[in-house]
Coordinates of N, CA and C in Angstrom, one line a residue:
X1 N 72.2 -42.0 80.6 CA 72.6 -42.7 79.3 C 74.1 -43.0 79.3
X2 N 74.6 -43.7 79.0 CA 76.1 -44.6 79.2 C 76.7 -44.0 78.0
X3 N 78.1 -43.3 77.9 CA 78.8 -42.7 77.0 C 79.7 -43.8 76.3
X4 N 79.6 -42.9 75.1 CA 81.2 -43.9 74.4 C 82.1 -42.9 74.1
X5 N 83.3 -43.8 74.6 CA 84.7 -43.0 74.2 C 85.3 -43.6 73.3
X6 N 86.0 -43.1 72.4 CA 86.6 -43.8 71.0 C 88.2 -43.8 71.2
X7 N 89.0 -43.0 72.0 CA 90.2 -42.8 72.0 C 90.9 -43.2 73.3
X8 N 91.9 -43.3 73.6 CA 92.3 -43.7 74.6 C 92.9 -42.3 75.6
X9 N 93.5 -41.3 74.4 CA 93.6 -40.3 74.9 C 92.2 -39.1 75.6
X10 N 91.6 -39.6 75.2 CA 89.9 -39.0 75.6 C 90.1 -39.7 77.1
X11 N 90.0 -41.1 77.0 CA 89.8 -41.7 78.4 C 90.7 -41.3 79.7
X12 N 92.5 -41.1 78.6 CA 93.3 -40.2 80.1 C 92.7 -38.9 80.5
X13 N 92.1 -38.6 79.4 CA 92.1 -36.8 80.0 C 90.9 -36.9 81.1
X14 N 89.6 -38.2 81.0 CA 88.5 -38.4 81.4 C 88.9 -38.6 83.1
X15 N 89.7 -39.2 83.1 CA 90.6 -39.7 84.5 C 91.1 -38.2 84.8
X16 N 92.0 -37.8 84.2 CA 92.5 -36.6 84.9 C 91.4 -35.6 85.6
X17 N 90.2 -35.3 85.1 CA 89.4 -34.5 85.0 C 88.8 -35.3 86.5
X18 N 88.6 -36.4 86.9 CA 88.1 -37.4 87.4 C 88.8 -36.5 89.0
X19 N 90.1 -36.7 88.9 CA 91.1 -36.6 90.0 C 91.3 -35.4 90.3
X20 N 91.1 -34.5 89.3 CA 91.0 -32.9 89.8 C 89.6 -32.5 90.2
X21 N 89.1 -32.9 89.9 CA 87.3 -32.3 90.5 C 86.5 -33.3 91.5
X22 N 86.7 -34.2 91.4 CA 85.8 -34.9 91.9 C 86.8 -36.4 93.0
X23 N 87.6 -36.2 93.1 CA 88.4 -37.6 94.2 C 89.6 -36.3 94.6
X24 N 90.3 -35.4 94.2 CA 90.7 -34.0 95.0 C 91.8 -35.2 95.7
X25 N 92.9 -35.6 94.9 CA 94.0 -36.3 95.3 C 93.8 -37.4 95.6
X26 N 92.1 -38.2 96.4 CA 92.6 -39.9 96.5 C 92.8 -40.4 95.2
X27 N 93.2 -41.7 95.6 CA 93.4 -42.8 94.3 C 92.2 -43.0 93.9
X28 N 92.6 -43.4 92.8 CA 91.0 -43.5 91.5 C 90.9 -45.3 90.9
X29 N 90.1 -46.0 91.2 CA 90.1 -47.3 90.7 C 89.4 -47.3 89.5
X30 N 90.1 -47.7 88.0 CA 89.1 -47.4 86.7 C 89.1 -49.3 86.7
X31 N 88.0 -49.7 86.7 CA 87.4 -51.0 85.4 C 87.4 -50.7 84.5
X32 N 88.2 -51.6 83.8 CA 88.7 -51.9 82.4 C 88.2 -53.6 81.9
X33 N 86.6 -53.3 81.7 CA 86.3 -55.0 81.5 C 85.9 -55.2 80.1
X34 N 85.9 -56.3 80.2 CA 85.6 -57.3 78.5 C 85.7 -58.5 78.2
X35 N 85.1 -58.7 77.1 CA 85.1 -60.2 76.5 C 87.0 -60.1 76.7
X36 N 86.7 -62.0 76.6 CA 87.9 -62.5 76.4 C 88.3 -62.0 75.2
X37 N 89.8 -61.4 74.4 CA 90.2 -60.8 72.9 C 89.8 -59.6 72.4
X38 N 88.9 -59.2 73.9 CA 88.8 -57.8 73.5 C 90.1 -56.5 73.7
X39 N 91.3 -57.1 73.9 CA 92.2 -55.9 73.8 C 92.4 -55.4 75.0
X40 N 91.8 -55.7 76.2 CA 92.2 -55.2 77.8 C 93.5 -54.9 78.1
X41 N 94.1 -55.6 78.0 CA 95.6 -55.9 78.6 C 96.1 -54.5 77.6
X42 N 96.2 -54.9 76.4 CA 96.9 -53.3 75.5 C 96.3 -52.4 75.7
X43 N 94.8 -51.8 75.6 CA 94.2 -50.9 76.6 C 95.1 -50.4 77.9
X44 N 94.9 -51.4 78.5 CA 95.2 -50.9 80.1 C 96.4 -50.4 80.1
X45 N 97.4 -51.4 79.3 CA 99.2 -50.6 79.2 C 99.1 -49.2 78.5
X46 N 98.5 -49.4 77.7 CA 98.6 -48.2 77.1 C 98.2 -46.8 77.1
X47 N 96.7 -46.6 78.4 CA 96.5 -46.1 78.9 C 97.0 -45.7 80.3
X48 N 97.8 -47.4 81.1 CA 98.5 -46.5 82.1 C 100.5 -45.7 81.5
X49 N 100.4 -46.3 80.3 CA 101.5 -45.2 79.5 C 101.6 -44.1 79.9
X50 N 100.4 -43.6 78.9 CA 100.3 -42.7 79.0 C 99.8 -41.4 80.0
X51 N 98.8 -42.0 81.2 CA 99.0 -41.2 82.1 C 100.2 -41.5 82.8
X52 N 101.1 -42.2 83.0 CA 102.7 -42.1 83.7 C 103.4 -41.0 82.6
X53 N 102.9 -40.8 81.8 CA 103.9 -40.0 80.7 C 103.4 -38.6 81.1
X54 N 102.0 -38.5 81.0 CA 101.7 -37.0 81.3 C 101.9 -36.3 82.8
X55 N 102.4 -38.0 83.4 CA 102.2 -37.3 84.7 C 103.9 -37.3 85.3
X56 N 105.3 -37.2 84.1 CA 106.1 -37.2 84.6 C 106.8 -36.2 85.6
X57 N 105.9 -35.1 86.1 CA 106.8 -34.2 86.4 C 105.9 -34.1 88.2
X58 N 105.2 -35.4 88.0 CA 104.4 -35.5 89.3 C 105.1 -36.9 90.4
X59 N 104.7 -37.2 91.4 CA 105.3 -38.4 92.2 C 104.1 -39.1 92.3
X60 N 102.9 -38.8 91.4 CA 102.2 -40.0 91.4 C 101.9 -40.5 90.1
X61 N 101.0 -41.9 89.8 CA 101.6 -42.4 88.5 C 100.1 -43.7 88.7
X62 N 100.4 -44.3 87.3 CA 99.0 -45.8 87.5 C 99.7 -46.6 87.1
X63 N 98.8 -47.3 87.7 CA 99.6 -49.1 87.3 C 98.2 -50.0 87.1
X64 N 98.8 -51.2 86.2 CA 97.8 -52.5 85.8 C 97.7 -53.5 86.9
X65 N 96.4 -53.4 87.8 CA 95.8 -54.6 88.3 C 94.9 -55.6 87.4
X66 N 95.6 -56.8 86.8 CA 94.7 -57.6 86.3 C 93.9 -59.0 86.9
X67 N 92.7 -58.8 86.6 CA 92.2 -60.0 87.3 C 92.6 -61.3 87.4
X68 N 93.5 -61.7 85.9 CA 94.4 -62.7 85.9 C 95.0 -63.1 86.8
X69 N 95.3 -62.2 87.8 CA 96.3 -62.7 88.2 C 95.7 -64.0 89.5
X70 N 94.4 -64.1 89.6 CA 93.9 -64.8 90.6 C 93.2 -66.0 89.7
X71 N 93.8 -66.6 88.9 CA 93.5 -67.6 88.7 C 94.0 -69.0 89.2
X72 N 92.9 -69.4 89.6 CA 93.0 -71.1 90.3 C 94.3 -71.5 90.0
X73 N 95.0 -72.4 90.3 CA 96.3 -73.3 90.2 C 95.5 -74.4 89.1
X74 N 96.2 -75.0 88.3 CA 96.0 -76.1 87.5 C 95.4 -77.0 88.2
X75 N 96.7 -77.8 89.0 CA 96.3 -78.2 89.8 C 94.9 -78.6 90.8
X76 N 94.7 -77.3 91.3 CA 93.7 -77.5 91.9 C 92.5 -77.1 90.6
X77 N 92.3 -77.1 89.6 CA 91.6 -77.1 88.6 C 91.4 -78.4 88.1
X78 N 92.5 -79.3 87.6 CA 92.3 -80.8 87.6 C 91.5 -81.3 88.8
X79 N 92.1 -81.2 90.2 CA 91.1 -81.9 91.3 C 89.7 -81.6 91.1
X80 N 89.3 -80.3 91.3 CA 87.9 -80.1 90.6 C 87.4 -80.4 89.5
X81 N 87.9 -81.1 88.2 CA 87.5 -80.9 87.4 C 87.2 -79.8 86.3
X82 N 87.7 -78.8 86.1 CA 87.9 -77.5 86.1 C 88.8 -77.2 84.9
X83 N 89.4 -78.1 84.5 CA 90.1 -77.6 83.5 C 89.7 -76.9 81.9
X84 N 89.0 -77.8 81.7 CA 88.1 -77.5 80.6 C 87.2 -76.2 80.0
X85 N 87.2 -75.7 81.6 CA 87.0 -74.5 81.2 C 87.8 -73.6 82.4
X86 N 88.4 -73.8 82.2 CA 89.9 -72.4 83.0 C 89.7 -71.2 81.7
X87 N 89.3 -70.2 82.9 CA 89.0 -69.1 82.1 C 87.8 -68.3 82.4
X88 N 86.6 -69.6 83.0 CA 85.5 -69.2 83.3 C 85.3 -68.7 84.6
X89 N 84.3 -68.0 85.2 CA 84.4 -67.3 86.0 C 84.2 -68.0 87.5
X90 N 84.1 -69.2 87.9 CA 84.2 -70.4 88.5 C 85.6 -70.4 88.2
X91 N 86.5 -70.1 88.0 CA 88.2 -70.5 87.8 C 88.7 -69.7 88.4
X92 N 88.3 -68.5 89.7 CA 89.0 -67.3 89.9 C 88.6 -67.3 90.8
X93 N 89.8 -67.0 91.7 CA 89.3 -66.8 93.4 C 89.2 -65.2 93.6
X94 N 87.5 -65.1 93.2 CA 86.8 -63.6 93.2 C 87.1 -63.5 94.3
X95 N 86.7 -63.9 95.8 CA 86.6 -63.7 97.1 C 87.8 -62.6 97.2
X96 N 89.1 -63.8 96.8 CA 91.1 -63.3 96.8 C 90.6 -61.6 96.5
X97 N 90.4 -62.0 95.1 CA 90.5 -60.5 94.2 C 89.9 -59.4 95.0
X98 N 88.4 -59.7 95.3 CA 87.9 -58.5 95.7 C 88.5 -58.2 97.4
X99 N 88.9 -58.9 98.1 CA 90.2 -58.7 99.4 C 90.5 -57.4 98.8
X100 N 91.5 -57.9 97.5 CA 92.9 -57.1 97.3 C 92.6 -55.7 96.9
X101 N 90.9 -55.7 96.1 CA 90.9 -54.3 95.9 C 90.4 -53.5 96.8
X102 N 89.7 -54.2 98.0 CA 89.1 -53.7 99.0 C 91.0 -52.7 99.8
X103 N 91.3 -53.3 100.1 CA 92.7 -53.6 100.6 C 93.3 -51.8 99.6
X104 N 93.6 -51.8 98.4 CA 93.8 -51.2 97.4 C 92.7 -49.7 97.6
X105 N 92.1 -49.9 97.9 CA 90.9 -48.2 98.3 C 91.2 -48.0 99.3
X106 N 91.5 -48.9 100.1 CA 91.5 -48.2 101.6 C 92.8 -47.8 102.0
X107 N 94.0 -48.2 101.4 CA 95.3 -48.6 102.1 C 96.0 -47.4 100.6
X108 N 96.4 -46.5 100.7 CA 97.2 -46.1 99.8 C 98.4 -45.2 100.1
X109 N 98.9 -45.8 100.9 CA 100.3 -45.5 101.8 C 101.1 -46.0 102.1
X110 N 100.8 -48.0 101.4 CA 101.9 -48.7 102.3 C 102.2 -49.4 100.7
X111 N 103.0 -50.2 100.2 CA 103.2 -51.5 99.5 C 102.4 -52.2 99.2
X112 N 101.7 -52.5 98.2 CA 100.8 -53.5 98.5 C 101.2 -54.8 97.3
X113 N 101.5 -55.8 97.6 CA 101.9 -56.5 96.5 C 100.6 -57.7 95.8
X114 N 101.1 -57.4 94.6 CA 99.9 -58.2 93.8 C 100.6 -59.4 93.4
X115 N 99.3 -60.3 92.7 CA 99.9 -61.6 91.5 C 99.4 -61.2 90.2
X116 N 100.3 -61.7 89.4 CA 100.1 -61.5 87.9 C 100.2 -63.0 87.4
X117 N 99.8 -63.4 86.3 CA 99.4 -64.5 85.5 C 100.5 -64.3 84.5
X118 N 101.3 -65.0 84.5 CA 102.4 -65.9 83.7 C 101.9 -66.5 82.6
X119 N 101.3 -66.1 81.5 CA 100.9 -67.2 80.1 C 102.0 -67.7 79.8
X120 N 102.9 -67.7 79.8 CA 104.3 -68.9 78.9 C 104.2 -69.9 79.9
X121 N 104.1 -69.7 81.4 CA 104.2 -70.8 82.2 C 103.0 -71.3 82.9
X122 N 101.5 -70.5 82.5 CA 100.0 -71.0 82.4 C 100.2 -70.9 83.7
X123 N 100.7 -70.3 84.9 CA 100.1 -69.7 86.0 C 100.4 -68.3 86.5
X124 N 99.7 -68.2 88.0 CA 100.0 -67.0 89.1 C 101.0 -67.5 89.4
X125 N 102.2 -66.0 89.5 CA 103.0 -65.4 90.2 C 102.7 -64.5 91.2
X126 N 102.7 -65.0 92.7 CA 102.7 -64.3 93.8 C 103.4 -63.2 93.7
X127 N 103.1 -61.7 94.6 CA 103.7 -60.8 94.7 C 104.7 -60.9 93.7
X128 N 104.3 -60.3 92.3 CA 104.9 -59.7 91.2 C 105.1 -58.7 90.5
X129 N 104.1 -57.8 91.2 CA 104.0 -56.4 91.3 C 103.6 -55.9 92.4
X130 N 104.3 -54.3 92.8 CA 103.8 -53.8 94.1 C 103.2 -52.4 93.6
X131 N 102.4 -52.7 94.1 CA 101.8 -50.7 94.2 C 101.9 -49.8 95.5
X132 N 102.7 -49.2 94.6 CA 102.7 -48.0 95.7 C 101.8 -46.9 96.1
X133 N 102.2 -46.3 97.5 CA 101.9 -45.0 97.5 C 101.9 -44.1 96.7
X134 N 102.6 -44.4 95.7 CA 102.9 -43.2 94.4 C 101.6 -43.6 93.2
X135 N 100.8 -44.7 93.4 CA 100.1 -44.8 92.3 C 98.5 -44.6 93.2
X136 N 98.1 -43.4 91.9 CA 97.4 -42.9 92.1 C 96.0 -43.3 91.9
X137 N 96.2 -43.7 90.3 CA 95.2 -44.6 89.4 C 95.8 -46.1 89.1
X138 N 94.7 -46.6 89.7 CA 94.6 -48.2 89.4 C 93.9 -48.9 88.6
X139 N 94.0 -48.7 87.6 CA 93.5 -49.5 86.5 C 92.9 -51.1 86.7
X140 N 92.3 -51.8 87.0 CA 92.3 -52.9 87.1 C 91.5 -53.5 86.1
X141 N 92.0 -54.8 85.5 CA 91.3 -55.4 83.7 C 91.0 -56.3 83.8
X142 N 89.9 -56.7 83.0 CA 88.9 -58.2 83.3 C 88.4 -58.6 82.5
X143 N 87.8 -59.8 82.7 CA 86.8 -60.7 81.9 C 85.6 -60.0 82.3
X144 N 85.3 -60.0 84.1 CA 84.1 -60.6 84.6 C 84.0 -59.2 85.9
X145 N 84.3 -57.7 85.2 CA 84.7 -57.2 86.5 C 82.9 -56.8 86.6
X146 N 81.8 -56.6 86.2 CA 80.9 -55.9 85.3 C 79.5 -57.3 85.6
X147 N 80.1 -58.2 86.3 CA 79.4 -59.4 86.3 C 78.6 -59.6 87.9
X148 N 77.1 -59.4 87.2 CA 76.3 -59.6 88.6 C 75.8 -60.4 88.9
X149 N 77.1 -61.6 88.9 CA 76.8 -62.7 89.8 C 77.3 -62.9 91.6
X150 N 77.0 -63.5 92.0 CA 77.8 -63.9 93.2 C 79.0 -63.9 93.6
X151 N 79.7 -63.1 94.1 CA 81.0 -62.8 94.3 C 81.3 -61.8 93.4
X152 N 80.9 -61.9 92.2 CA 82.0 -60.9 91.3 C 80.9 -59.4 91.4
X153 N 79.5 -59.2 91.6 CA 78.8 -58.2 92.0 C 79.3 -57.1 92.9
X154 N 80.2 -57.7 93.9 CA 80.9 -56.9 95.1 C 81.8 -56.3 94.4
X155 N 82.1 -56.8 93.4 CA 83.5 -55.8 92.8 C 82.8 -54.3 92.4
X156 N 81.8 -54.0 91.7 CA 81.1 -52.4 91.1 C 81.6 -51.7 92.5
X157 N 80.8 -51.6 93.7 CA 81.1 -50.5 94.6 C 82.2 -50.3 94.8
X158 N 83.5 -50.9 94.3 CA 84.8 -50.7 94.2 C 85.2 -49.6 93.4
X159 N 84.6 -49.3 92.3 CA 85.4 -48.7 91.6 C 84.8 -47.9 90.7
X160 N 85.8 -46.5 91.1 CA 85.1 -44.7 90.6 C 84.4 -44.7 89.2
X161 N 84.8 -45.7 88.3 CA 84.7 -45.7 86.8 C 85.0 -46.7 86.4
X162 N 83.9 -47.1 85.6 CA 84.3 -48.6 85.0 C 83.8 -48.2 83.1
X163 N 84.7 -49.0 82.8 CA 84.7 -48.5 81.2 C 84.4 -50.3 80.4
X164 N 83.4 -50.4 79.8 CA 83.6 -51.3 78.7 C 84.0 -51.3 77.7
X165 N 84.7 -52.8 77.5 CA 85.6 -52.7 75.9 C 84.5 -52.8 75.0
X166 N 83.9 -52.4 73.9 CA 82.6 -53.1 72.9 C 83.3 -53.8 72.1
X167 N 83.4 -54.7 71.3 CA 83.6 -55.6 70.5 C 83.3 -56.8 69.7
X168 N 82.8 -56.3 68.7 CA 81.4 -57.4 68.1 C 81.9 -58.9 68.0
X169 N 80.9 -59.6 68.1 CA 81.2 -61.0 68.4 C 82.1 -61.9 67.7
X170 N 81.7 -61.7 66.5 CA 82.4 -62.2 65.5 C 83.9 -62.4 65.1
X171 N 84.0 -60.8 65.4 CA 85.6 -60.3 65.7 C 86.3 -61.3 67.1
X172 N 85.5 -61.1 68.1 CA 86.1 -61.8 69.5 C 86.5 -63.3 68.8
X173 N 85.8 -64.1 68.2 CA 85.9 -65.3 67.6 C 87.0 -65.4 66.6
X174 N 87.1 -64.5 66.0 CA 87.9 -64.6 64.9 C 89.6 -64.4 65.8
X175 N 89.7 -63.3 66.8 CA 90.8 -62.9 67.3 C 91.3 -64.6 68.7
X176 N 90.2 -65.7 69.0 CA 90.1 -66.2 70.3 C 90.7 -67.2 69.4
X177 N 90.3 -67.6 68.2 CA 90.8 -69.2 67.4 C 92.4 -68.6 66.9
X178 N 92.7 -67.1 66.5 CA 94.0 -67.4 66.2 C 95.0 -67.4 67.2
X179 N 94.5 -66.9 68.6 CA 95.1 -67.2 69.8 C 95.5 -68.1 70.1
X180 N 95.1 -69.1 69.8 CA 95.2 -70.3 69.5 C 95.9 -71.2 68.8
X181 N 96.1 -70.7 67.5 CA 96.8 -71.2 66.2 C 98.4 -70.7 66.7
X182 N 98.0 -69.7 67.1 CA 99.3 -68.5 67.5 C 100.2 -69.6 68.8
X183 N 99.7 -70.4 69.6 CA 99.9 -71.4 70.6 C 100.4 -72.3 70.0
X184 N 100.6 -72.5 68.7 CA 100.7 -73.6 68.4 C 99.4 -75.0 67.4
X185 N 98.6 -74.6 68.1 CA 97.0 -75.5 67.4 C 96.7 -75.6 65.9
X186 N 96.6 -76.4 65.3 CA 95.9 -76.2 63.8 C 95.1 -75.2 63.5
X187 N 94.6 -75.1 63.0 CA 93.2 -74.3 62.3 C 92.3 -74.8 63.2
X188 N 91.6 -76.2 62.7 CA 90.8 -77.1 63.3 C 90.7 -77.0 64.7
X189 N 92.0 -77.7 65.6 CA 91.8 -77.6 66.7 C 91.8 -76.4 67.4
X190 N 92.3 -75.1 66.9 CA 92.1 -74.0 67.5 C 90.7 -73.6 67.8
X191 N 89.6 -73.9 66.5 CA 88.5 -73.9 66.6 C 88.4 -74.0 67.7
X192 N 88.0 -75.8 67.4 CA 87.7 -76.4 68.3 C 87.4 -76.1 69.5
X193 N 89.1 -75.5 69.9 CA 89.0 -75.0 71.7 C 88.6 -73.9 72.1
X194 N 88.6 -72.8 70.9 CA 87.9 -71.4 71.1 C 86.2 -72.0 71.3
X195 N 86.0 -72.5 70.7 CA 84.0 -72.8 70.3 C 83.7 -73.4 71.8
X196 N 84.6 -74.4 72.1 CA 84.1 -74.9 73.5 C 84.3 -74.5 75.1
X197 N 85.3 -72.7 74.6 CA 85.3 -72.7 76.3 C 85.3 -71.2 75.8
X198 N 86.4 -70.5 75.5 CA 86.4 -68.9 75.0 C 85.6 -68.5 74.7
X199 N 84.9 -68.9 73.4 CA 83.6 -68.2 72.8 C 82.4 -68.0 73.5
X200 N 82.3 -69.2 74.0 CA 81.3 -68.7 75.4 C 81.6 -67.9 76.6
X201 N 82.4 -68.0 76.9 CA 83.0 -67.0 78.4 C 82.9 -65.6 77.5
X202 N 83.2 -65.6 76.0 CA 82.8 -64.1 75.0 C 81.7 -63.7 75.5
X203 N 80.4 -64.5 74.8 CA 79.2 -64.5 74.8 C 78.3 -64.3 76.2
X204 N 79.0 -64.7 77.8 CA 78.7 -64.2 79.3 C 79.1 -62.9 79.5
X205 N 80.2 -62.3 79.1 CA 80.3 -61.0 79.3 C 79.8 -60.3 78.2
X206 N 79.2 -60.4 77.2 CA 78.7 -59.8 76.2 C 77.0 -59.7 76.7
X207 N 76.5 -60.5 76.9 CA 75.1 -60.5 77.6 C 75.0 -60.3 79.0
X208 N 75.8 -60.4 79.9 CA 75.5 -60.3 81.0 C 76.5 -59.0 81.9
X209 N 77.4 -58.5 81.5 CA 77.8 -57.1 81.9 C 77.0 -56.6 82.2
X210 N 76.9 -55.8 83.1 CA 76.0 -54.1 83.4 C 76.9 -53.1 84.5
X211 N 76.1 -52.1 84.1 CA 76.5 -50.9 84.9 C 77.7 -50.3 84.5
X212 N 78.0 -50.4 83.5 CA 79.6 -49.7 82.5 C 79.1 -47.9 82.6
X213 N 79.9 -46.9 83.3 CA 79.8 -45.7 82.9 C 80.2 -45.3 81.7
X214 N 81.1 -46.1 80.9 CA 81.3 -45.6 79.6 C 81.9 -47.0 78.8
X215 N 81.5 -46.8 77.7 CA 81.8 -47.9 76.3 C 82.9 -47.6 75.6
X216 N 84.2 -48.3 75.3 CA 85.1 -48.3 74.8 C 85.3 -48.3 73.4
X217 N 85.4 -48.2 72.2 CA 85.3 -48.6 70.8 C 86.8 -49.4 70.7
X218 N 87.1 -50.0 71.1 CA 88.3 -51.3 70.4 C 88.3 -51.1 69.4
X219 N 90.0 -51.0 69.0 CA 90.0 -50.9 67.5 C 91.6 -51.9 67.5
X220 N 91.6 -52.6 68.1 CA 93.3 -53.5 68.7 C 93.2 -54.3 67.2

């Protein structure tokens, strides 16, 4: 039966407990997945906070792998046709990603540099963060990590713990149109662009996720 955790502090101690009994020093990869506006990204910081906080008197530490950061080029999203729905899981070079985490379990000795996703400048930045041999827990955050389709299926045997965000639908909609407004959009057209590409990319990870070891309670 699949647990829920309500706190975030619950979740570090769940990892700690993770790394002392059961991985006995390797690195620990947690999935951190969810609807689009479910709060991932503040989750993830705030959970790898706080284990770098508890773990100041140690030389190992976590850091944020986001899935973002392997999104398509515009560019090459216009040539495809693609733009319209950038965001969807067709927009992400899964193949890239799952490389990097494969790469990330096996390799935890050398530098490994990642890309991160630039929202003011709407793309990937190459090698923008490096993980070290000092990080222990890798958090990595998603749309689509949980998703047993084609390509993105290979990601589960990756990773020690995967945690979902829950967050009722309504709320995701309400949080995806002011994202929007917050961009600049009217009312109207913020709608608009939530209803036609966000809200559904909501509604694929909300029905189609599986295999979460434990359920998140979002409260962002």
């Amino acid at each position: 039966m699949t647990q829920t955790i309500e706190s975030i502090a619950a979740l570090a101690q769940r990892i700690r407990i993770m790394q002392a009994e059961q991985l006995q020093g390797q690195r620990l990869i947690l999935a951190l997945a969810g609807a689009p506006g479910a709060g991932k990204s503040t989750v993830a910081e705030q959970l790898c906070s706080l284990l770098n906080r508890s773990g100041e008197q140690s030389d190992r530490g976590a850091i944020v792998v986001p899935m973002d950061g392997f999104h398509l080029d515009n560019a090459l999203l216009r040539e495809r046709e693609l733009m319209a729905v950038k965001g969807s899981p067709q927009t992400f070079d899964v193949d890239g990603f799952a490389a990097l985490l494969h790469r990330l379990s096996e390799q935890d000795d050398a530098d490994v540099y990642i890309p991160v996703f630039d929202r003011a400048a709407d793309l990937s930045r190459n090698s923008a963060r490096c993980v070290s041999a000092r990080h222990s827990v890798i958090i990595v955050e998603g749309n689509y990590l949980l998703l047993p389709r084609p390509g993105w299926k290979s990601l589960a045997p990756l990773f020690h713990l995967s945690v979902m965000l829950d967050v009722p639908l309504q709320t995701l909609e309400s949080r995806l149109i002011q994202r929007w407004v917050d961009h600049g959009l009217s009312p109207e057209a913020a709608r608009e662009r939530a209803l036609s590409n966000d809200i559904p990319n909501a509604r694929l990870v909300l029905e189609e996720s599986t295999g979460a070891h434990l359920h998140f309670k979002s409260v962002r």
